[in-house]
Amino acid sequence: MKGSGFLHTVAQKIFEKEKDNLQNVMVLFPNQRAIRFFFEYLKDNARNSVTPNDKDNSVFFVPKIFSIDQMVGDYLGDMRKGDNLELLYLLYTVYCDVFRKNLQTQDDYTIESFDEFYFWGSVILKDFDQIDKELVNAEALFRNLQDYKDLEIDPKEYLNSQQIELINRLFNSNIDNDESSMRKNFVKVWNNLYEIYQQFNVLLDKHNLAYSGKMYREFARRLEQGEITLNCEKIKIIGFSVLNKVEKKIFRLLKEQYTTDFYWDYDNYYAKNDKNEAGIFIRENIVLFPQSNDLKDVSFDNIANKKQKINIISSPYETTSLAYIGMWLKEVVTSKSVLNTTAIVLNDESLIPLVIKSLPADYKGKINITMGYPFNQTWLYNELLADLYALVDKGEFSKQKVFDTIKHIVDSFTDKQKDGLWQVAILKKISEMLLSFIDMLDKIKDVKIGGDIIKNVLKKELSAFSLDIISDGIDGVQLMGMLETRSLDFENVLMLSTDDDNLPKLSREVSFIPYSFRKAYDMGSMERKSGVFAYYFYRLLQHTKRVDYIYTTIGGENKLKEKSRFLRQIEIEFPAIGEKKQINYKSLTAVKALRPENREYFFDINELKFLDKGDKRLSPSSLNNLIHCQQKFYLKNVRYLSETIDDDDYLAIAFGNVFHNSINLFYEDIKGKNIGVEDAMPYIENAVDKYINSDAAEQDKRVCSDAIHLNMIKKYMKQVYRKDFENNVEYIGGEKEYKRDLNVGGYTVHLFGRLDRIDRVEDSNYGHVVRIVDYKTGAAKERNFNTFEQLMQCPNEGQKSRKNGFENIFEILFYCYLAYNNGEADVIKPELLYLSNLDDRDITMSESRSRNKNVFYYDKNTNEAFEKSLKTMLGDFLSKQQGEKYEAIINEDKCRYCDYYILCRMGKKQDDNDTI
């Protein structure tokens, strides 16, 4: 990257012009990543300008370099940008006041709890932010609609589907087809928003807090009134693209008050073509703020003149495209200098964990990441959430306890890991957010929030939390999202997810402000959003020598996908440029250079060793395989082909094994003893140590024996026991195995299952009731169902698979079936105990299309119905004709993680050079 590109050129020009006055210069950028590169380029220019005679006495003064967010925050020292959680809490207190006052006489509306408010409160907060950033007169926008008859037109003329869903959700209704009710409810919300906006801003001022738009608007006001003086003589504004109205106002004021130069990054290929949407913002910006004369001798015709190799590559699935990363790096990175001019760009940033995992081992330490990483995909998420839940349960959710808890977590891994910097960074940010939230809870006494609500909100907030990974390094391959590429140039670019769903990504934002209102107040449009993506796309082409675009052809539920229209656009445009633009077409196959051809397997009743005199039995997991995919069932449960699991993938399995076996040893050890919660830790530690050092744990110990994982297991065990102790649970047994033979269509089918735990507890409906508890160490899933047939429905080709979580419901009801028919109890209560949510365990059953959910109990009637459905499902399978093929349900969301995929989709290698 060094020696070419927009940012390098601008750094050189500024240094040459201001090298004797840099300490009096302020430089503004749209984002952080560009700052790091600019600073390095500036240092290169300083080094190159030093002569041998001046070397010992040379001094390099550094300009003040800010992102625009930093500048606004630094010069508003009396105002702090609030964390999302504390802002939402303050907004909730205002909402309660306003709606309680204005709607208290209406019987059809009740004030939501804070966790129920969380979703649509976030929508209002985003709306307020955009109102301020676009300098909209909020009073004029939220003009009072005195009567909902003022909106006689169809609500769908001014509300999109997301807004209609939002109104329905807010009023707990389903009024898509009732226009008068929709208008009435919309007006109820709308007529209160300006009062909420006013009072919310007053409350924020009281606490010296603000959201982003409020800070920008206040900065512009103070700058205009002469209340802010920047500590500089000259200002350089570099690399911005789309500007909102408050940014335009700030730049206009800076231009009036200071010597200000603007450096726009663009190419004449799209900037001078009125029909190319990539230039829509640049054309506006150059008119408002002309390009600096410093760049008058710089060419902006790179796309038309630069020789480039462009590969447009189709891939059936996102996961298939990941295998290409290693091949591509091997091709393009031929030296360390090339390494530093190479970037991998993600249009779907949710792929970052998979991309990181797909990088070749020899690139560890050679990748710089600049993008958001979802916190709920880290190992810290469940541990932190469990610890915070425990504090809430004990009534100790205080600033000091939260601080101590997070510090303890940090200490637990920084002593053992050298690569813990990102963990420390995100925990610091989360700690600041939580401490601010607790501070708000202490200050605002008008709205009380119970423990369950706090836990729900914590889970929502942490689930949505994203770690902004900003690498300081500029050496190595850059891994970044499209937004982070602004102002940066690379010679080699690999861009993933260039299908029309992701490029441009134009999903409508949920908002209370109708489209017609947004259009009237010039608050952005889908066309302008598309222009932003078009600019980023074309801008990356300005200095590349090679760029590879990968688009996927099949999405979730086997939905067909198309390449981005931006790719289609350059396919049409670039051939007219001539031989300088070499476009090649390639394709990736689903499995390592194999053409995917269906491999078929055929039914033979004599192979089924779980029938009649056979010595095998069907477990609930094998029945789930049968329901999900007959072909997988055949390979795993008829042919008994074992799965090959890598250590990385085995960690989650080993973690579950250690937990299940350890907690069973613990309960067996304390059975019949009256052990308090705080006295239980020696027994817990002994149980974990006993299992981990046993012969049975040989494989688990290999990947799950470090202190971090074992401490997490011990914490979870203590939390489970705390709940059991508080509810006076009577432990009966664990890891108990049941067997049953079932007559189906003239065959005897052998069944079995091993329960995690069976106990007895006081129940409000049945007095003392026997429970079957199934531990789940993964993320919580669906616990409600309508019918047994729904749980056992095998999808047909092209249909959706069962709802996520139905496999777990079926499994525990199968255990109830075995236990009931072995005489354990007349009534059994099943519970799915997800360690990520210890409070919500009940299985519920609701009638179709009904919102009423009833806690499910297994008794005589449900046993008859369950057995009938089970017989039907097994009977349909056993009625196959000899030689009939096993059905393979092709569902990419499931298949890409299946260990038997290569056996289902076997084929021959391709000789075609265009297939990778």
Coordinates of N, CA and C in Angstrom, one line a residue, residues 3 48 65 67 312 371 476 675 694 698 752 848 860 873:
G3 N 3.3 4.1 -0.9 CA 3.8 4.6 -2.2 C 2.8 4.8 -3.2
N48 N 11.7 10.6 5.2 CA 12.3 10.8 3.8 C 12.8 12.3 3.6
I65 N -5.0 14.9 15.0 CA -5.7 14.0 14.1 C -6.9 13.4 14.8
S67 N -11.0 11.5 14.4 CA -12.2 11.2 13.6 C -13.3 12.2 14.0
I312 N -14.8 -12.9 -11.2 CA -16.1 -13.0 -10.6 C -16.4 -14.5 -10.4
M371 N -13.3 -4.6 12.3 CA -14.7 -4.7 12.1 C -15.4 -5.2 13.4
G476 N 0.5 -6.5 7.2 CA -0.3 -7.7 7.1 C -1.5 -7.5 6.3
I675 N -27.0 -29.9 52.4 CA -25.8 -29.1 52.1 C -26.3 -27.7 51.6
S694 N -10.9 -39.5 35.6 CA -11.3 -40.9 35.4 C -11.0 -41.3 34.0
E698 N -11.1 -39.6 29.3 CA -9.8 -39.5 28.6 C -9.8 -38.5 27.4
F752 N -34.6 -46.9 23.5 CA -34.0 -46.7 24.8 C -33.7 -45.2 24.9
S848 N -53.0 -24.5 17.9 CA -52.6 -23.8 16.7 C -53.2 -22.5 16.6
K860 N -51.5 -39.7 31.3 CA -52.1 -40.8 30.6 C -52.6 -40.4 29.2
M873 N -45.0 -42.1 12.8 CA -43.7 -41.7 12.3 C -42.9 -42.9 11.9

